[in-house]
PDB file of C-alpha atoms in Angstrom:
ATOM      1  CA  UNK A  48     228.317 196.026 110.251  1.00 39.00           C
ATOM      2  CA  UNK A  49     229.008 192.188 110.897  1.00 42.00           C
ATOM      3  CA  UNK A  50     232.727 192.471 109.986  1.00 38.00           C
ATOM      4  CA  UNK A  51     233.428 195.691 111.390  1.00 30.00           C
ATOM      5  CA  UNK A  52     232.357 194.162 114.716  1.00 38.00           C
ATOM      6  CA  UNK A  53     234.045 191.170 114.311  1.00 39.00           C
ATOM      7  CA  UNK A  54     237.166 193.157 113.741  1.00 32.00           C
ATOM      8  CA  UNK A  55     236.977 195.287 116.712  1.00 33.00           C
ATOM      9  CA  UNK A  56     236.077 191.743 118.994  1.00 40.00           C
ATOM     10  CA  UNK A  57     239.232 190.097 117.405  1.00 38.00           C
ATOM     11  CA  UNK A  58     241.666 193.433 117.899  1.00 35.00           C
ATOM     12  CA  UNK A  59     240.730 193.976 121.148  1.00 41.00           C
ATOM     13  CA  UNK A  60     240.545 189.928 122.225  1.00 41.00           C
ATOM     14  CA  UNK A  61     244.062 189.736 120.557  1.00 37.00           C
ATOM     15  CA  UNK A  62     245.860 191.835 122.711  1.00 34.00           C
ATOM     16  CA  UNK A  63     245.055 190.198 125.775  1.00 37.00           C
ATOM     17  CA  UNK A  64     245.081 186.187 124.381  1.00 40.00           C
ATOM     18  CA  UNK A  65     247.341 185.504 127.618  1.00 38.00           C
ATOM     19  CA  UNK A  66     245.757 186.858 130.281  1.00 39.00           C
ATOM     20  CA  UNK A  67     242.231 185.833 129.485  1.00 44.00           C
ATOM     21  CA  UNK A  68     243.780 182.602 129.258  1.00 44.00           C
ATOM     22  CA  UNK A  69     245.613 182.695 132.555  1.00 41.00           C
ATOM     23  CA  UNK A  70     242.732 184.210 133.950  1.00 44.00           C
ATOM     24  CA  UNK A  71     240.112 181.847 132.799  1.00 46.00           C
ATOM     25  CA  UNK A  72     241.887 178.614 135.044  1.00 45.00           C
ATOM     26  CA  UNK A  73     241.041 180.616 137.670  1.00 44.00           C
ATOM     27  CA  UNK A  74     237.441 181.681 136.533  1.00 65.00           C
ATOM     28  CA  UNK A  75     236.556 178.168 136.025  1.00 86.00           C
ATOM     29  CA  UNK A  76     235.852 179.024 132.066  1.00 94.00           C
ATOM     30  CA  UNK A  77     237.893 177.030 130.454  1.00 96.00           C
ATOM     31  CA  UNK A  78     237.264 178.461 126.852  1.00 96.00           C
ATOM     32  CA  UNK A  79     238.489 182.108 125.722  1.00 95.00           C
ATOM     33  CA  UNK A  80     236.826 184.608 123.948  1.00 94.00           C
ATOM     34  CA  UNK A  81     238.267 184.064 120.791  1.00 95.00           C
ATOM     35  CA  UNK A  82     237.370 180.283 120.939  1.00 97.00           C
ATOM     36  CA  UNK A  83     233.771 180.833 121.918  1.00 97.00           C
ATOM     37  CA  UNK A  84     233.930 183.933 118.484  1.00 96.00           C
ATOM     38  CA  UNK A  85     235.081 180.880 116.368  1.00 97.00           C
ATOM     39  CA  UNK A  86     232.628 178.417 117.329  1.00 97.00           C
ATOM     40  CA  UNK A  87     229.750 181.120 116.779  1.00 95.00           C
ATOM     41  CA  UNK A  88     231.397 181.676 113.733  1.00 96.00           C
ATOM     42  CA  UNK A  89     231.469 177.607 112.820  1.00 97.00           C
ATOM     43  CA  UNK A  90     228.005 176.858 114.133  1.00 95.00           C
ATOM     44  CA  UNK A  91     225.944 179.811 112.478  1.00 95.00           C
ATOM     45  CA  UNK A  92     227.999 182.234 111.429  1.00 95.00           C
ATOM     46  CA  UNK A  93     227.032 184.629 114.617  1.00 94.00           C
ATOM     47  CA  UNK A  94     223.530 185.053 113.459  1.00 91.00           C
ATOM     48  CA  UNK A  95     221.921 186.267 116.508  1.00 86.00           C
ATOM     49  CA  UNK A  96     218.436 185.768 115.072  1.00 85.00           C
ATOM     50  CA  UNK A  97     215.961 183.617 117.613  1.00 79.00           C
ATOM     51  CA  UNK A  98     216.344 180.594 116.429  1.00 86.00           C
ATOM     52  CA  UNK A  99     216.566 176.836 116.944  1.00 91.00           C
ATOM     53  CA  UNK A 100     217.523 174.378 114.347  1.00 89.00           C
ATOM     54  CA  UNK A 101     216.929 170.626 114.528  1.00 92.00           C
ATOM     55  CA  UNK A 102     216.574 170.855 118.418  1.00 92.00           C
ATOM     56  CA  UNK A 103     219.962 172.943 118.139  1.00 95.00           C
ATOM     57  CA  UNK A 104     219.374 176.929 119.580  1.00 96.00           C
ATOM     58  CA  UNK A 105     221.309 179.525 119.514  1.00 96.00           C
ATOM     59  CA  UNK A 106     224.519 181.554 117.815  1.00 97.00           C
ATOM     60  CA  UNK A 107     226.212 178.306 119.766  1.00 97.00           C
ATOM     61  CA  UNK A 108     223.318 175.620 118.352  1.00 96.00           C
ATOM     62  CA  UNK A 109     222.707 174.380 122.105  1.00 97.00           C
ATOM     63  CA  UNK A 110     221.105 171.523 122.498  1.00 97.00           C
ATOM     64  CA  UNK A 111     218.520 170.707 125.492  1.00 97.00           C
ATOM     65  CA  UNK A 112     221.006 168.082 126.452  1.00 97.00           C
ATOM     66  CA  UNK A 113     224.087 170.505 126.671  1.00 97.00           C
ATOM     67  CA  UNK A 114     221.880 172.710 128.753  1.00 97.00           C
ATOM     68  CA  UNK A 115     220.540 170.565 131.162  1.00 97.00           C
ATOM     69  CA  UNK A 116     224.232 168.994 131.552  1.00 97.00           C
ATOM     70  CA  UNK A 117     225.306 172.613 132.209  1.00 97.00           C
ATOM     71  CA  UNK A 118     223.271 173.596 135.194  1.00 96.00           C
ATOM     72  CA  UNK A 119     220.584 174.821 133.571  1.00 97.00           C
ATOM     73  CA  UNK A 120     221.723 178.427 133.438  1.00 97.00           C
ATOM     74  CA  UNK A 121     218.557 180.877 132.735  1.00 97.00           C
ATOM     75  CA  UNK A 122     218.488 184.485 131.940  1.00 96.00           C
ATOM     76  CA  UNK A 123     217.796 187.018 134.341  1.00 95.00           C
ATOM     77  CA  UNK A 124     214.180 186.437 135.517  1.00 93.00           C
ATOM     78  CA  UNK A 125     213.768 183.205 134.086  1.00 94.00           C
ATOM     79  CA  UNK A 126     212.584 179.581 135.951  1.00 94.00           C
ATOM     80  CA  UNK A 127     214.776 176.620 135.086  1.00 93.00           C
ATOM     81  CA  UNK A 128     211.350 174.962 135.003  1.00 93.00           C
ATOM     82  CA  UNK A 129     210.008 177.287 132.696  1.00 93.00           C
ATOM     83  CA  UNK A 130     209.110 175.679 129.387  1.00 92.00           C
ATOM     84  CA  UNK A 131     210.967 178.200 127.307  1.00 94.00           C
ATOM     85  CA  UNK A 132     213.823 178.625 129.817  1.00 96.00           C
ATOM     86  CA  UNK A 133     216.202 176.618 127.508  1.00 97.00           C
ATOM     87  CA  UNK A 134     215.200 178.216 124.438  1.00 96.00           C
ATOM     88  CA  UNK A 135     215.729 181.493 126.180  1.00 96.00           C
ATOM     89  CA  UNK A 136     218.920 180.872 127.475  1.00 97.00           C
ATOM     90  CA  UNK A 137     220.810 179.098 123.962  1.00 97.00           C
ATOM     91  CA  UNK A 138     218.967 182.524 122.751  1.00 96.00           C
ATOM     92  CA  UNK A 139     220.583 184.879 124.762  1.00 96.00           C
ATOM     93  CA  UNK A 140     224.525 184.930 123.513  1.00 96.00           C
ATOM     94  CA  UNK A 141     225.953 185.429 127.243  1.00 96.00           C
ATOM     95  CA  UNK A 142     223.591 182.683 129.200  1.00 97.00           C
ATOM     96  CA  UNK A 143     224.610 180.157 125.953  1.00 97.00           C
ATOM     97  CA  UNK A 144     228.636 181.248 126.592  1.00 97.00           C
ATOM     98  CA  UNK A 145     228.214 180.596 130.527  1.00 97.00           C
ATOM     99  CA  UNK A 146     226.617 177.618 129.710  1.00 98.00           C
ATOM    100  CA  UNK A 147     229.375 176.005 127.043  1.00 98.00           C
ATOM    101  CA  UNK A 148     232.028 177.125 129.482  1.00 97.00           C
ATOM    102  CA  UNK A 149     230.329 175.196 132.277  1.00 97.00           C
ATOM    103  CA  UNK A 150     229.803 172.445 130.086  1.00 98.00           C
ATOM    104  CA  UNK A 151     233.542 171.889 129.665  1.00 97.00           C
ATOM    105  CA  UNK A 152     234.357 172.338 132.816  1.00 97.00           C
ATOM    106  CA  UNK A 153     232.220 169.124 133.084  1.00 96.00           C
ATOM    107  CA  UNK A 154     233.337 167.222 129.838  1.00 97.00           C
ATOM    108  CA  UNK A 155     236.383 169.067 128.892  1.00 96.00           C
ATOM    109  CA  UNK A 156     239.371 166.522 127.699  1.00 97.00           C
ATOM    110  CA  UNK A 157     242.172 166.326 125.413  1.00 97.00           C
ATOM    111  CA  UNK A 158     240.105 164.971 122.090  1.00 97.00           C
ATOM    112  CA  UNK A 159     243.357 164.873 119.192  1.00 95.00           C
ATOM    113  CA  UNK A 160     245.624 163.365 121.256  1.00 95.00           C
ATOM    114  CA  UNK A 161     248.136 166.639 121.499  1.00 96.00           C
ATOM    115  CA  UNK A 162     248.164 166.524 125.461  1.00 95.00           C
ATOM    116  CA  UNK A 163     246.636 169.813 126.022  1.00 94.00           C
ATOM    117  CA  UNK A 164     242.846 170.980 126.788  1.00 95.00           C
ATOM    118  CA  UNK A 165     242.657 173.757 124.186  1.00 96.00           C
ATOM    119  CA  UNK A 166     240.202 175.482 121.648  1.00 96.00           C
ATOM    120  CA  UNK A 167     240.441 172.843 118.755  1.00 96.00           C
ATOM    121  CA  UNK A 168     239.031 170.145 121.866  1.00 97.00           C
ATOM    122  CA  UNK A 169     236.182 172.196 123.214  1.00 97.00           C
ATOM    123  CA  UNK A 170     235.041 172.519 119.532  1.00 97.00           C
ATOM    124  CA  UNK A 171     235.057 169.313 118.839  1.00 97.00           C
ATOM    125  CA  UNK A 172     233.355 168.237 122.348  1.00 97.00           C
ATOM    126  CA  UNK A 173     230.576 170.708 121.556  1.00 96.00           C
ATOM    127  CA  UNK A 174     230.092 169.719 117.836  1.00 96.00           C
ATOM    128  CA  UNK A 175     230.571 166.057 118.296  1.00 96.00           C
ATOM    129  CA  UNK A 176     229.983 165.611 122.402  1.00 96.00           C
ATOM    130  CA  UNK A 177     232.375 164.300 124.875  1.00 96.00           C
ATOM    131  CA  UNK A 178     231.756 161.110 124.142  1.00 97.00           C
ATOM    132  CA  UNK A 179     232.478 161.217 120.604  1.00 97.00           C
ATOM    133  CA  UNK A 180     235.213 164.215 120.033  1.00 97.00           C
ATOM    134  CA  UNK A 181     238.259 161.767 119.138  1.00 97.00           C
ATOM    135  CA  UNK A 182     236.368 161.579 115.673  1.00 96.00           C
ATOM    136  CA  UNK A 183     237.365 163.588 112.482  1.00 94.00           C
ATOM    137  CA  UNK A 184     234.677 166.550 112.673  1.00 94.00           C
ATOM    138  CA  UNK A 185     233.175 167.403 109.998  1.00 95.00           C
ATOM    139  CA  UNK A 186     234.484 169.721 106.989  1.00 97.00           C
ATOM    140  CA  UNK A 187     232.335 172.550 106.585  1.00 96.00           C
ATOM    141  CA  UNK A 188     232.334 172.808 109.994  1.00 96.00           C
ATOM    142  CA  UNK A 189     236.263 171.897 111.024  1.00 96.00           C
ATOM    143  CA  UNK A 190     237.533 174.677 107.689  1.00 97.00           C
ATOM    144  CA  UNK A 191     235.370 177.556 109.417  1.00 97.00           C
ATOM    145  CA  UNK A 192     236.169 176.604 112.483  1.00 97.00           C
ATOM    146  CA  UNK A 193     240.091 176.718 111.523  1.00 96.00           C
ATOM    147  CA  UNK A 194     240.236 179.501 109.333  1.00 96.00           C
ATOM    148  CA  UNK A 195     238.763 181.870 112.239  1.00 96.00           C
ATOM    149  CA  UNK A 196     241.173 180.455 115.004  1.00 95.00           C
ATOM    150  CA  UNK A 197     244.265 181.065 112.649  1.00 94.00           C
ATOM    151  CA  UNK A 198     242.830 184.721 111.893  1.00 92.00           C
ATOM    152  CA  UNK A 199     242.792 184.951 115.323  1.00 88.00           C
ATOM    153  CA  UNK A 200     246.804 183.865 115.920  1.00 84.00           C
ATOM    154  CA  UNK A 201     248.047 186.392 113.188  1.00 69.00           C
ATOM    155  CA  UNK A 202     247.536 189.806 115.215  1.00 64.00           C
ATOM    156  CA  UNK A 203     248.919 187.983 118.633  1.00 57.00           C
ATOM    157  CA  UNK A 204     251.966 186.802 116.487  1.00 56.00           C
ATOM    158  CA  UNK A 205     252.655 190.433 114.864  1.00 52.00           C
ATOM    159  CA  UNK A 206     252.268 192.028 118.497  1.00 51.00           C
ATOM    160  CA  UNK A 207     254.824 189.500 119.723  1.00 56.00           C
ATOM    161  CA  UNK A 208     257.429 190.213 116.632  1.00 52.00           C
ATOM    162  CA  UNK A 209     256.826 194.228 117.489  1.00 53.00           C
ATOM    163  CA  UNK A 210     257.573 193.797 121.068  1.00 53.00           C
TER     164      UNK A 210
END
C-alpha cells in the first residue's frame, strides 16, 4: 500500500515540479512537495505512526525547538499553550509540513555552497540546523535522502524529452 501511494504522490508531484516551485515563492513555502516526500522518506521512512523519538516527533522528527522557532503552528482546535500542542502538531503530517516550510522561511540559506536555496539545503538545515548545515550530513541519512530526490528527477526528465 506504502509504495503504491508513494507512486501516485511522485507521478502526480512530477508533472507539475515547475509550477509548485514558481508558485511556492509566492506562497511563502519555500520547500516543494517532493522535497518535503524525501525528507519523510530520510527521517522515518513516512511512518505515520504517533511517535516521538529522542525528543524528535513526527514523519518529519520535529523537534520542540523547530516548532517553537516556527510559530508554533497547532492543529485545528489546539492551544499553543497546550502541553501536547507540539506533540500534536509534529504528529499531524500537514501542521509538521506548514511548520518546516515556515521554518525555512526563517533559516533557509544556501548550505553547499552551489548559490541556490534548494531541496539538498532545507534537508540539511532540518537534519543538521541552520547553524550547522555547511557540515557533511550524515550517510544513512544523506543516501536516502538522495536516492528519493533523484527518483524524483527521472519522470520530470522523461516528460521533458517527450515534449
Amino acid at each position: 500500500m506504502y509504495i503504491y501511494l508513494y507512486v501516485l504522490l511522485m507521478l502526480g508531484s512530477c508533472c507539475m515540479l515547475r509550477a509548485e516551485d514558481e508558485q511556492q515563492q509566492f506562497d511563502k513555502k519555500p520547500i516543494t512537495e517532493t522535497c518535503l516526500l524525501c525528507m519523510c522518506e530520510a527521517l522515518s521512512g513516512c511512518n505515520a505512526t504517533a511517535v516521538c523519538v529522542n525528543g524528535a516527533c513526527g514523519i518529519f522528527r520535529l523537534t520542540w525547538d523547530q516548532w517553537v522557532d516556527s510559530g508554533r503552528l497547532t492543529i485545528a482546535g489546539d492551544s499553543p499553550l497546550s502541553e501536547s500542542s507540539f506533540t500534536n502538531c509534529a504528529n499531524d503530517p500537514h501542521c509538521a509540513a506548514d511548520t518546516l516550510q515556515n521554518y525555512m522561511v526563517k533559516y533557509g540559506q544556501d548550505c553547499n555552497g552551489d548559490e541556490q536555496q534548494n531541496c539538498l539545503d532545507y534537508g540539511a538545515i532540518h537534519y543538521m540546523g541552520p547553524f550547522n548545515c555547511q557540515a557533511d550530513m550524515p550517510y544513512t541519512f544523506a543516501s536516502i535522502f538522495r536516492k528519493c530526490l533523484k527518483r524524483a528527477e527521472l519522470p520530470v526528465k522523461l516528460l521533458k524529452v517527450l515534449l
